[in-house]
Coordinates of C-alpha atoms and ligand atoms in Angstrom, one line a residue:
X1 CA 99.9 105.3 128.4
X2 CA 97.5 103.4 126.5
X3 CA 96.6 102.2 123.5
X4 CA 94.8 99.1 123.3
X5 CA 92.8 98.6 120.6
X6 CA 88.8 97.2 120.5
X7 CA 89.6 93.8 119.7
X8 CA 92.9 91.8 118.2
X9 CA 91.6 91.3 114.7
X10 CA 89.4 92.6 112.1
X11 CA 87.4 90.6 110.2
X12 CA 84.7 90.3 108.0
X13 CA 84.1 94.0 108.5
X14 CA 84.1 93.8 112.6
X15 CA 86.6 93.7 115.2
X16 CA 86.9 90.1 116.5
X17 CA 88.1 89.1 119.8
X18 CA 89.8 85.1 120.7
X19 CA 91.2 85.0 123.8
X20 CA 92.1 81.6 123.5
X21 CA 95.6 82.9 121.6
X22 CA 98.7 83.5 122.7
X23 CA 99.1 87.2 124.0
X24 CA 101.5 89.7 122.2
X25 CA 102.5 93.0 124.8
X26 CA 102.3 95.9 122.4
X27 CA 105.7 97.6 124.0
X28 CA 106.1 101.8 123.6
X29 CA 109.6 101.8 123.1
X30 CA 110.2 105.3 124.2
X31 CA 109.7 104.4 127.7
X32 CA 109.2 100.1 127.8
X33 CA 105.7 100.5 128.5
X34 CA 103.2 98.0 127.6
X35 CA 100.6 99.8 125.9
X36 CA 98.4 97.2 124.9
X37 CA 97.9 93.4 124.2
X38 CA 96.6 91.7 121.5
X39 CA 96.2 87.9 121.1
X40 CA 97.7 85.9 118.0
X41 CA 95.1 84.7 115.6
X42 CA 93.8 81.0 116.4
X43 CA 92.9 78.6 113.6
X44 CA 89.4 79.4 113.6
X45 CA 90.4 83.7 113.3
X46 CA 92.1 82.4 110.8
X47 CA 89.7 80.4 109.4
X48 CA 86.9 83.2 109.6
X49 CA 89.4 85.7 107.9
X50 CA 90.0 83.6 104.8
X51 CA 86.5 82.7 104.5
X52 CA 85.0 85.9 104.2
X53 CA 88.0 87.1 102.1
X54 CA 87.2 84.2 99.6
X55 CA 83.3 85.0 99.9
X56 CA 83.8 89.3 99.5
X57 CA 86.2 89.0 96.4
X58 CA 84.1 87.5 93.5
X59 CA 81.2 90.0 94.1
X60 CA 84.0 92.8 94.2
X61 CA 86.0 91.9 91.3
X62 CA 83.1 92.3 89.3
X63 CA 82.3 96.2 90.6
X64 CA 83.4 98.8 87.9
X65 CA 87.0 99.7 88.9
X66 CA 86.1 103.4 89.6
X67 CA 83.2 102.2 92.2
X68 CA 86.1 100.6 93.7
X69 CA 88.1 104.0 93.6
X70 CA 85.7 105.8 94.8
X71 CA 86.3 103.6 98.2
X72 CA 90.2 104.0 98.3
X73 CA 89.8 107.7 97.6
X74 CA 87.6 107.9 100.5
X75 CA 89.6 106.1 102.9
X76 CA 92.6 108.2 101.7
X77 CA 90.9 111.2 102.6
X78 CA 89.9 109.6 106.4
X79 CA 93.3 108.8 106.9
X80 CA 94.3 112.6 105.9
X81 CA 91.5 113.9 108.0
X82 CA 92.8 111.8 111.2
X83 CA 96.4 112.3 110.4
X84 CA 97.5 113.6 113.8
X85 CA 95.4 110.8 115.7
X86 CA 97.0 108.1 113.2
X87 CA 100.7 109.2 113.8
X88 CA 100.5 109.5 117.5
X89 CA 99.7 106.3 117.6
X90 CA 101.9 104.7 115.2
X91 CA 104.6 106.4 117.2
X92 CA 103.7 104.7 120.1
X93 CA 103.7 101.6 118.3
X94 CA 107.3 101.9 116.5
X95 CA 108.9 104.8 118.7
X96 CA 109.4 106.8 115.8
X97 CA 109.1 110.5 116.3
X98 CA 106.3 112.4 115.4
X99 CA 108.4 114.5 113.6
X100 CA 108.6 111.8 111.4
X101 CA 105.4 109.7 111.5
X102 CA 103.4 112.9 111.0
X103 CA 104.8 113.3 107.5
X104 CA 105.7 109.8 106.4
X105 CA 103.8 106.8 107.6
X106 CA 100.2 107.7 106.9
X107 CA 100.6 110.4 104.5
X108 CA 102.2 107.8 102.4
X109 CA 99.8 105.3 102.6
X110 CA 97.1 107.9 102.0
X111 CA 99.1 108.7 98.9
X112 CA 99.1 105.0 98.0
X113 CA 95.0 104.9 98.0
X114 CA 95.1 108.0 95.9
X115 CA 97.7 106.6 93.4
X116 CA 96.0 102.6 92.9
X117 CA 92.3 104.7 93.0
X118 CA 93.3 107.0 90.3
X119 CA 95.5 103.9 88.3
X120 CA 92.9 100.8 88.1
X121 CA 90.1 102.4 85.9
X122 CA 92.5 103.2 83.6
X123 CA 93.9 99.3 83.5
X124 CA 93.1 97.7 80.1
X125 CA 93.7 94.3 78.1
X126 CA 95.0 94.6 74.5
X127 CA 93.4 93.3 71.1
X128 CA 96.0 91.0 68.9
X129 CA 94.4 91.1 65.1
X130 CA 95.2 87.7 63.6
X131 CA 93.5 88.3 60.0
X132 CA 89.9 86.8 60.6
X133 CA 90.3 85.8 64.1
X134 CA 91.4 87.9 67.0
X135 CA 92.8 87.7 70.4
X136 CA 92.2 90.2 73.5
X137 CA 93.4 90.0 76.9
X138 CA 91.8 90.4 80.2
X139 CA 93.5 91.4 83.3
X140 CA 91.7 90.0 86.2
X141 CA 92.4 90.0 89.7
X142 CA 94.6 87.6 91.5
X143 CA 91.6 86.3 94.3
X144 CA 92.7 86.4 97.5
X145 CA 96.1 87.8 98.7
X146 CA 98.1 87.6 101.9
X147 CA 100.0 90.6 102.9
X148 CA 102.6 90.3 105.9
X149 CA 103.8 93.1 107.3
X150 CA 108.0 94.0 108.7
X151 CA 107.7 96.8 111.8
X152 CA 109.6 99.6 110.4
X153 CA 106.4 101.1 108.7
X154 CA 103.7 99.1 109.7
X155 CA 101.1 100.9 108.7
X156 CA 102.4 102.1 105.1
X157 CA 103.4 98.5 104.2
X158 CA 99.6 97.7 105.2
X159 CA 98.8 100.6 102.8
X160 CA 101.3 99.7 100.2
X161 CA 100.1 96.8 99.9
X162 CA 96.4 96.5 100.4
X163 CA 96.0 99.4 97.8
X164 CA 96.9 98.1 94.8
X165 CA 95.5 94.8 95.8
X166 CA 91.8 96.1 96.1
X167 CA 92.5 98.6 93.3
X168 CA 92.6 96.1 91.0
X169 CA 89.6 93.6 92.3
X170 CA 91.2 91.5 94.7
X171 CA 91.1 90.7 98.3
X172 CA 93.6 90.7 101.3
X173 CA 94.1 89.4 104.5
X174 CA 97.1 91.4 106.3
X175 CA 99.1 89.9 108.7
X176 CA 101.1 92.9 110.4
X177 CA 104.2 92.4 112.3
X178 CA 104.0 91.0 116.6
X179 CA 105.7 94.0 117.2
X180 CA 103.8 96.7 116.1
X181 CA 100.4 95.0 115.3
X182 CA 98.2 98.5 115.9
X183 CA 98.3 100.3 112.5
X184 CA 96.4 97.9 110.6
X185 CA 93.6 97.9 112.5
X186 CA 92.8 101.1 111.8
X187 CA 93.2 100.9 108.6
X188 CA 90.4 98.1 108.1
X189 CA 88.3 100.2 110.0
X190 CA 88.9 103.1 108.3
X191 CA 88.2 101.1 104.6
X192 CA 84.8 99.7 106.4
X193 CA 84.2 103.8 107.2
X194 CA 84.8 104.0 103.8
X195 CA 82.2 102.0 102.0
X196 CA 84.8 98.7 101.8
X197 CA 82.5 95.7 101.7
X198 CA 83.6 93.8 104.6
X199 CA 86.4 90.5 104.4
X200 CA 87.6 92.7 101.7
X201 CA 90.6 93.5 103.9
X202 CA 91.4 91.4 107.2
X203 CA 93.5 92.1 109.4
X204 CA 94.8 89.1 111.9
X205 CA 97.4 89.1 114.5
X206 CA 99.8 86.9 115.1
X207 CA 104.0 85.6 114.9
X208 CA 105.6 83.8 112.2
X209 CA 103.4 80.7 112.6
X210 CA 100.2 82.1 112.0
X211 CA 101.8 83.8 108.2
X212 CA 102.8 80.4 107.9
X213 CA 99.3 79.6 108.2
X214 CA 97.8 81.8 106.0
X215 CA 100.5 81.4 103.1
X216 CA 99.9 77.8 102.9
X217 CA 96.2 77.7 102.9
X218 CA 94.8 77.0 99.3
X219 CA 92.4 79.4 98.8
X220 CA 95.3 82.1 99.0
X221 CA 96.6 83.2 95.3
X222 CA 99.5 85.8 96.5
X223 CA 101.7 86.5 99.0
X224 CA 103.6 89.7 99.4
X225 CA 106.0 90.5 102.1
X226 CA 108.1 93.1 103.8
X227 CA 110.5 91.5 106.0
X228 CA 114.2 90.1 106.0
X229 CA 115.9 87.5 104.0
X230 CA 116.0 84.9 105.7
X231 CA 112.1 85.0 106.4
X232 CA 111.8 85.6 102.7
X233 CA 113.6 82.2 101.8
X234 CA 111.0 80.7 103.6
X235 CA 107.9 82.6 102.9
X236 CA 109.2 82.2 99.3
X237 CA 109.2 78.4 99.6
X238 CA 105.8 78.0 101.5
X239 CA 104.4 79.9 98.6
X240 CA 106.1 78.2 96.0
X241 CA 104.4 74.6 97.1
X242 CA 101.1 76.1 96.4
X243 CA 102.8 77.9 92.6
X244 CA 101.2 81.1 94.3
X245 CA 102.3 84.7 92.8
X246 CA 104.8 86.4 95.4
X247 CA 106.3 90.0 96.2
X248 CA 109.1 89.8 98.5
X249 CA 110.6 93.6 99.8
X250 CA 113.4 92.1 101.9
X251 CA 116.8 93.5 103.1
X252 CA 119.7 95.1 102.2
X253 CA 123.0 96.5 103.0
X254 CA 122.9 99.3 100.2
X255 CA 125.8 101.1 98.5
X256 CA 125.5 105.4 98.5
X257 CA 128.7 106.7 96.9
X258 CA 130.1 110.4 97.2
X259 CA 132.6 111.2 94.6
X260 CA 134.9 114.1 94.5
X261 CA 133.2 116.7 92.9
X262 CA 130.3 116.1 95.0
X263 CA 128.7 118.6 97.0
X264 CA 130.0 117.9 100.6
X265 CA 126.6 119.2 102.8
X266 CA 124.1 117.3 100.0
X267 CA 126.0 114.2 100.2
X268 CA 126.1 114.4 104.3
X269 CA 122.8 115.1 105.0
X270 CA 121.7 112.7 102.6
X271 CA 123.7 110.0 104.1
X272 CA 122.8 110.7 107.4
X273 CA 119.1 110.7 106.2
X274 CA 120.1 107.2 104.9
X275 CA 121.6 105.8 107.9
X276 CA 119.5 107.7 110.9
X277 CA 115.9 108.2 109.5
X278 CA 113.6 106.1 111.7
X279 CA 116.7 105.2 113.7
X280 CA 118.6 103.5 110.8
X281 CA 115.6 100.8 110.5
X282 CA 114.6 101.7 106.7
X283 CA 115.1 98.5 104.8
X284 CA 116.8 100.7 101.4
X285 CA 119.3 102.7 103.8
X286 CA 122.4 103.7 102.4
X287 CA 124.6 101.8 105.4
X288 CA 127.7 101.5 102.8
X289 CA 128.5 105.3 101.9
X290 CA 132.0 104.8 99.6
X291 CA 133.9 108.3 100.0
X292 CA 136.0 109.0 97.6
X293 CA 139.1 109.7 99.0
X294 CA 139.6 113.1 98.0
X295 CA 136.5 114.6 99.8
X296 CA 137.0 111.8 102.6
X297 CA 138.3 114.6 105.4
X298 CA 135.9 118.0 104.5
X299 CA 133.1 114.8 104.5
X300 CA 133.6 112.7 108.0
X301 CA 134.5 116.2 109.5
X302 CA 130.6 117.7 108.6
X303 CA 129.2 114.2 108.7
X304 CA 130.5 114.1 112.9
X305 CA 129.2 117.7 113.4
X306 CA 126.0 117.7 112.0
X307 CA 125.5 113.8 113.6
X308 CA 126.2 115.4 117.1
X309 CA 123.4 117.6 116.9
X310 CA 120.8 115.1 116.0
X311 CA 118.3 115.7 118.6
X312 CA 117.4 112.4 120.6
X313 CA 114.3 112.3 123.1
X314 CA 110.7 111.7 123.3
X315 CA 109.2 111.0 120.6
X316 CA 105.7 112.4 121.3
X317 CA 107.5 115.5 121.3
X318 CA 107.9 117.6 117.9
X319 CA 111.4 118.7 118.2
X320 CA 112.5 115.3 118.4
X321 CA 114.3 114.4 115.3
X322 CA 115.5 110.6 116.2
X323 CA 113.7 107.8 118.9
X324 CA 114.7 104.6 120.3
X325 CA 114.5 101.3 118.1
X326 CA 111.6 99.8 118.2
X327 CA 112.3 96.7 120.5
X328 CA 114.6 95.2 123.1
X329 CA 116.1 92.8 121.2
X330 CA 116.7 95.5 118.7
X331 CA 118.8 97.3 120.8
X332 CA 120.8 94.1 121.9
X333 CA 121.3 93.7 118.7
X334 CA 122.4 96.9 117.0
X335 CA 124.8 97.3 120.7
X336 CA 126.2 94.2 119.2
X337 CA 127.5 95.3 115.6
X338 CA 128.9 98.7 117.5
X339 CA 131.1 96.4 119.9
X340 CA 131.9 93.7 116.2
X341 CA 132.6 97.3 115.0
X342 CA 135.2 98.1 117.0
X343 CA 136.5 95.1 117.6
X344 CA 137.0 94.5 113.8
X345 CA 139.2 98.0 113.8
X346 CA 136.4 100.3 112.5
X347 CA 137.3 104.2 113.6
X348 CA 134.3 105.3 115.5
X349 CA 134.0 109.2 114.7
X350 CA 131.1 109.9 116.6
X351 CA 128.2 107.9 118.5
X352 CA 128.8 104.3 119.5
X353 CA 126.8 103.8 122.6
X354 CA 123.4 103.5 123.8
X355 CA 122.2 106.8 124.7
X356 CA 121.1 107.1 128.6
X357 CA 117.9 109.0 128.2
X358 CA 115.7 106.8 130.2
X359 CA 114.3 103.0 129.9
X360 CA 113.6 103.5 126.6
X361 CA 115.9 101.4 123.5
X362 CA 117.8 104.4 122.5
X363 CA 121.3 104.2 120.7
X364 CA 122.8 107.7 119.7
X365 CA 123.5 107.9 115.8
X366 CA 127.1 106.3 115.3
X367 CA 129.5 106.9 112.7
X368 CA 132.4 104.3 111.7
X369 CA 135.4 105.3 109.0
X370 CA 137.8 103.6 107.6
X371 CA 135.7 100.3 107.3
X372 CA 136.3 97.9 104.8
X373 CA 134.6 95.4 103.1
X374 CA 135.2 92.5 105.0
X375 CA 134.0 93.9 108.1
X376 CA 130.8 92.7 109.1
X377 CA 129.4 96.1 109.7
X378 CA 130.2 96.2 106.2
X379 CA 128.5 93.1 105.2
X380 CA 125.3 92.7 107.0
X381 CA 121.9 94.5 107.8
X382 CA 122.3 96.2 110.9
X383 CA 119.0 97.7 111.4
X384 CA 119.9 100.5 113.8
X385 CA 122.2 104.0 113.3
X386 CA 125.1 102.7 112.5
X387 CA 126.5 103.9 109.4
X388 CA 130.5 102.7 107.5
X389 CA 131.9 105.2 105.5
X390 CA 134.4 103.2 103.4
X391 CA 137.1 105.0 101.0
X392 CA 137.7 104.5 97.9
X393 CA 139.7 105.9 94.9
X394 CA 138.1 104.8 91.4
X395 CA 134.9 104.5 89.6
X396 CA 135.8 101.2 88.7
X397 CA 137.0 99.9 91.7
X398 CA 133.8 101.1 94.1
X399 CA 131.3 100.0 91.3
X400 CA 132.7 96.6 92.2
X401 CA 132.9 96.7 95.6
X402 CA 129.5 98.1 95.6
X403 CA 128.3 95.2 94.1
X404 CA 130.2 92.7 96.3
X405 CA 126.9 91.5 97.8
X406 CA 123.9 89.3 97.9
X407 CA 121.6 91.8 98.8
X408 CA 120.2 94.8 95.7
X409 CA 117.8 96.4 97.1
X410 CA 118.8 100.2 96.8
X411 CA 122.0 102.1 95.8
X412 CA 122.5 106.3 95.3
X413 CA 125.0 108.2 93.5
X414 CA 126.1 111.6 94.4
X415 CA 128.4 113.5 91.6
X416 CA 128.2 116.8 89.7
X417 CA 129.2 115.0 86.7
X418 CA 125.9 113.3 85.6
X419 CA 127.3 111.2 82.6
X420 CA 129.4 109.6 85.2
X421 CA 126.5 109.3 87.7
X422 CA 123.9 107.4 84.5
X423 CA 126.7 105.5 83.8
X424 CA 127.5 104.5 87.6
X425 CA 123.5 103.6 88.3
X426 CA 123.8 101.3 84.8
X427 CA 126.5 99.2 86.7
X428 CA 125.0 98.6 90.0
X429 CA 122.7 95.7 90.8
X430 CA 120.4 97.2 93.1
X431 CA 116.2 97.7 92.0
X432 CA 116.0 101.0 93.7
X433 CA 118.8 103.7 92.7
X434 CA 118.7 107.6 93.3
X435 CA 121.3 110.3 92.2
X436 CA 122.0 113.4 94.2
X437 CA 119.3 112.2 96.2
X438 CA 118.5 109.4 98.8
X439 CA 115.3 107.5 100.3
X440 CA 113.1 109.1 98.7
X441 CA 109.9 106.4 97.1
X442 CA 107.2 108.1 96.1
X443 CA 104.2 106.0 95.2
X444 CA 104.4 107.0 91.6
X445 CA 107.9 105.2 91.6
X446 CA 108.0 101.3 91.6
X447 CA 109.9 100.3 94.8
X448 CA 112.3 97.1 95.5
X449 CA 114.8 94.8 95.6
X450 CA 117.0 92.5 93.1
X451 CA 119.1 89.7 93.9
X452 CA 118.7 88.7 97.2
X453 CA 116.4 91.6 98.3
X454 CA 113.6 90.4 96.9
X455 CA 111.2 89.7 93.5
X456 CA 108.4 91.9 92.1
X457 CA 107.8 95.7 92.7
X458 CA 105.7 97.4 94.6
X459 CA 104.0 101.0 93.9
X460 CA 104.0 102.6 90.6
X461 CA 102.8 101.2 87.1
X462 CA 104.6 97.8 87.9
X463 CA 102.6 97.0 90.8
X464 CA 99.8 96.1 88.3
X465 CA 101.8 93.0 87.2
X466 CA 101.8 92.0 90.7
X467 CA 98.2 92.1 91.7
X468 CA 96.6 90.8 88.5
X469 CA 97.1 88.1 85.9
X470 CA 96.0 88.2 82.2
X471 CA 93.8 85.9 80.4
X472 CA 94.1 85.6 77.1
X473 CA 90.8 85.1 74.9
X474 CA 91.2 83.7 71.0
X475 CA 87.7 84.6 69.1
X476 CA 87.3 82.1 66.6
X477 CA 85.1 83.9 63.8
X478 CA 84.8 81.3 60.9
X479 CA 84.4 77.5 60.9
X480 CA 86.7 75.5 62.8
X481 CA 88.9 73.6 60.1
X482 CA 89.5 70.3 61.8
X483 CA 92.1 67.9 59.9
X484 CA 89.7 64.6 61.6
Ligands
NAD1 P1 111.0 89.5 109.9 O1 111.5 88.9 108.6 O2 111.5 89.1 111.2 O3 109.4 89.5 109.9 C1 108.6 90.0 108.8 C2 107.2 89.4 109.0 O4 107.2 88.0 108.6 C3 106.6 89.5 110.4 O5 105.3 89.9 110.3 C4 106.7 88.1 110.9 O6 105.8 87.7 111.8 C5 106.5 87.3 109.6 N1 107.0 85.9 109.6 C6 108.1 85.4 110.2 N2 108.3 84.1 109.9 C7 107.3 83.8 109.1 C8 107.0 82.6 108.4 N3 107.7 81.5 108.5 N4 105.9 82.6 107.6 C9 105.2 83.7 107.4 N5 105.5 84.9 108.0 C10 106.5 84.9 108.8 O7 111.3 91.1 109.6 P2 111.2 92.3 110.6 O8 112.3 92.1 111.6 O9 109.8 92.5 111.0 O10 111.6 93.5 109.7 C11 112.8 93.9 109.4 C12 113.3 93.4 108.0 O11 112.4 93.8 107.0 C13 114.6 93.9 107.6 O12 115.4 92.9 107.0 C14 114.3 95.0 106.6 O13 115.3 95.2 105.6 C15 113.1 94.3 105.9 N6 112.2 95.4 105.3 C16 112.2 95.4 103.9 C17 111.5 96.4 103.3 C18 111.4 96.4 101.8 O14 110.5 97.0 101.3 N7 112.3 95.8 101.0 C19 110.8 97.3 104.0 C20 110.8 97.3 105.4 C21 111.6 96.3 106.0

């Protein structure tokens, strides 16, 4: 099988080719297979990308924003039209199944075009009266942004984030993720296909070193990325030398909690769409489910049958409803917390192991009970299918525990009583909360993280304040009465 793509990098409109950096293997990790190879941007890639970023984004920000719509709507409709093409091959890149990456990759990011098309003609300044003079406001584009990409959903986070970004006037220079570096590149091509002037969007491959690169450099004015903490911290930092504007969607370790009166087959399947979708590498999973201890027994019992009938296999084929993790090292490193799981005294109920299906990075969907907080399945990002069920008696005893964390980047609620459920959601610290539902981020709702999971919002309204700034203008309308 493969897939290797025309050149490395996009830029400036064309694919662009540099041998002279170091090779990345593109791995399919259904199967192990290296399916391409791209090499990581050198300076003058990255050089060339910046460039023609900086050169494409004044003439741009000056278009009418529904010329600019126009584009996105376009390329939405491409990436509708070549759905089937797109998700094969972002399954081949992550090892998601088609199941899923037929539905929710793409069609996302298509959704994303729509949404920031249909949102940035209607963006407007204000007008403050101040008696004889008068202030209005301006909201301008940002200038050149850098958008760096985690592997989960590479090509919707290139999508969420371009979007809004060229909605609104600016540019972007994407730096995906080493591991799956092949969504992106369709996506600039498909914005060229579009009518996109070119260096509008970029597209540049390359580890940590070459973001590093790109987030330093001082003709950059934003940085937004998906990716964990601690790369956050640092990306944070780098940025913050240069006072550039930042959006961080980092990790998490999120909180769903069942209470009593719950219904028991909602609850389950939505926690086992929280812990399993993608293989458990969805950064607002629900990988703390508090049971309250009432329902505890009718729960774990459905939760372990309708887990053991998750269907593992190929991902290229339809009826496969859960793939391998997308990497080696991955699967190393979810095997890990199974075995800290069980060491620590968690009660596997089903799963546990990695699932023999062939060479592939597969790990069957595994259930631990009776965890408690102190676990470190309980404190820290896994990644993988692993979910803890923990138990708990009170409102106000799991609202704590719930919060017991650095990370806030999601949290769900599942009740029949609904004052209890608003009142539940008003005490958690998380930026992403559903009730009686979980995972579910439309574009039309603003999407990420407090405390340690990140700053800014993407998606929705609020995404506006990320990719533009406002200039204030005062209109002086009389004589200037100067004292001197
Ligand atoms: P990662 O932090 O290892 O890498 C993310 C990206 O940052 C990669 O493109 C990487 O090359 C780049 N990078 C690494 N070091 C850098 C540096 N010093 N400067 C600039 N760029 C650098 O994350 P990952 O393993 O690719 O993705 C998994 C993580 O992403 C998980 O923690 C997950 O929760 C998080 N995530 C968050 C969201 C969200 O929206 N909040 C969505 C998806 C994934």
């Amino acid at each position: 099988m493969k897939a290797q793509p025309k050149a490395s990098h996009f830029v400036d409109g064309a694919w662009l080719e540099d041998r002279a950096g170091a090779p990345v293997e593109v791995i399919y990790p259904a199967t192990g297979e290296v399916i391409a190879v791209v090499h990581e941007a050198t300076p003058a890639v990255i050089e060339a990308a910046l460039a023609s970023s900086a050169r494409a984004q004044a003439a741009w920000a000056a278009t009418r924003p529904v010329d600019r719509a126009r584009i996105l709507r376009r390329a939405a409709d491409l990436i509708r039209e070549r759905n089937p093409a797109l998700a094969r091959l972002e399954t081949l890149d992550t090892g998601k199944p088609l199941q899923e990456t037929l539905v929710a990759d793409w069609p996302s990011g298509a959704d994303a075009l729509e949404y920031f098309a249909g949102l940035a003609p209607t963006v407007t300044g204000e007008t403050i009266p101040l008696g004889r003079d008068f202030v209005y406001t301006l909201r301008e584009p940002l200038g050149v942004c850098v958008g760096i990409g985690a592997w989960n959903y590479p090509s919707q986070i290139a999508c969420w984030k371009s979007a809004p970004a060229l909605a609104l006037g600016n540019a972007m220079v994407f730096k995906p993720s080493e591991v799956t570096p092949l969504g992106a590149l369709q996506l600039a091509e498909i914005y060229i296909e579009a009518g996109l002037p070119p260096g509008l969007f970029n597209v540049v491959q390359g580890r940590g070193a070459v973001g590093a690169a790109l987030v330093t450099d001082p003709r950059v004015a934003k940085v937004s990325l998906t990716g964990s903490v601690p790369t956050g911290q640092k990306v944070y930092a780098a940025a913050a030398a240069g006072v550039r504007h930042v959006t961080m969607e980092l990790g998490g370790k999120s909180p769903l909690i069942v209470f009593d009166d719950a219904s028991v087959e909602d609850a389950v399947g939505a926690a086992m769409l929280g812990n399993f979708y993608s293989a458990g590498q969805v950064c607002s999973n629900g990988t703390r489910v508090f049971v309250q201890k009432g329902i505890k027994d009718r729960f774990l019992a459905r939760l372990a049958e309708r887990s053991a009938r998750i269907v593992l296999g190929d991902p290229l084929d339809e009826a496969t409803q859960m793939g391998p993790l997308v990497s080696a090292g991955q699967l190393e490193k979810v095997l890990g917390y199974i075995a800290t799981g069980r060491a620590e005294g968690a009660r596997l109920i089903t799963g546990g192991a990695r699932a023999s299906l062939n060479t592939g990075y597969y790990v069957q969907p595994t259930v631990f009970a009776d965890v408690t907080d102190s676990m470190t399945i309980a404190r820290e990002e896994i990644f993988g299918p692993v979910m803890a069920v923990l138990d708990f008696d009170t409102e106000e005893e799991v609202l704590a525990r719930a919060n017991a964390t650095d990370f806030g980047l999601a949290a769900g609620v599942f009740t029949a009583d609904l004052a209890r459920a608003h009142r539940v959601i008003a005490g958690l610290q998380a930026g992403t909360c559903w009730i009686n539902a979980y995972n579910l981020t439309p574009v039309e709702a603003p999407f990420g993280g407090a405390k340690r999971s990140g700053v800014g919002r993407e998606n929705g309204h609020a995404a506006v304040e990320h990719y533009s700034q406002i200039k204030s203008v005062y209109v002086g309308m009389g004589s200037v009465d100067a004292p001197y």
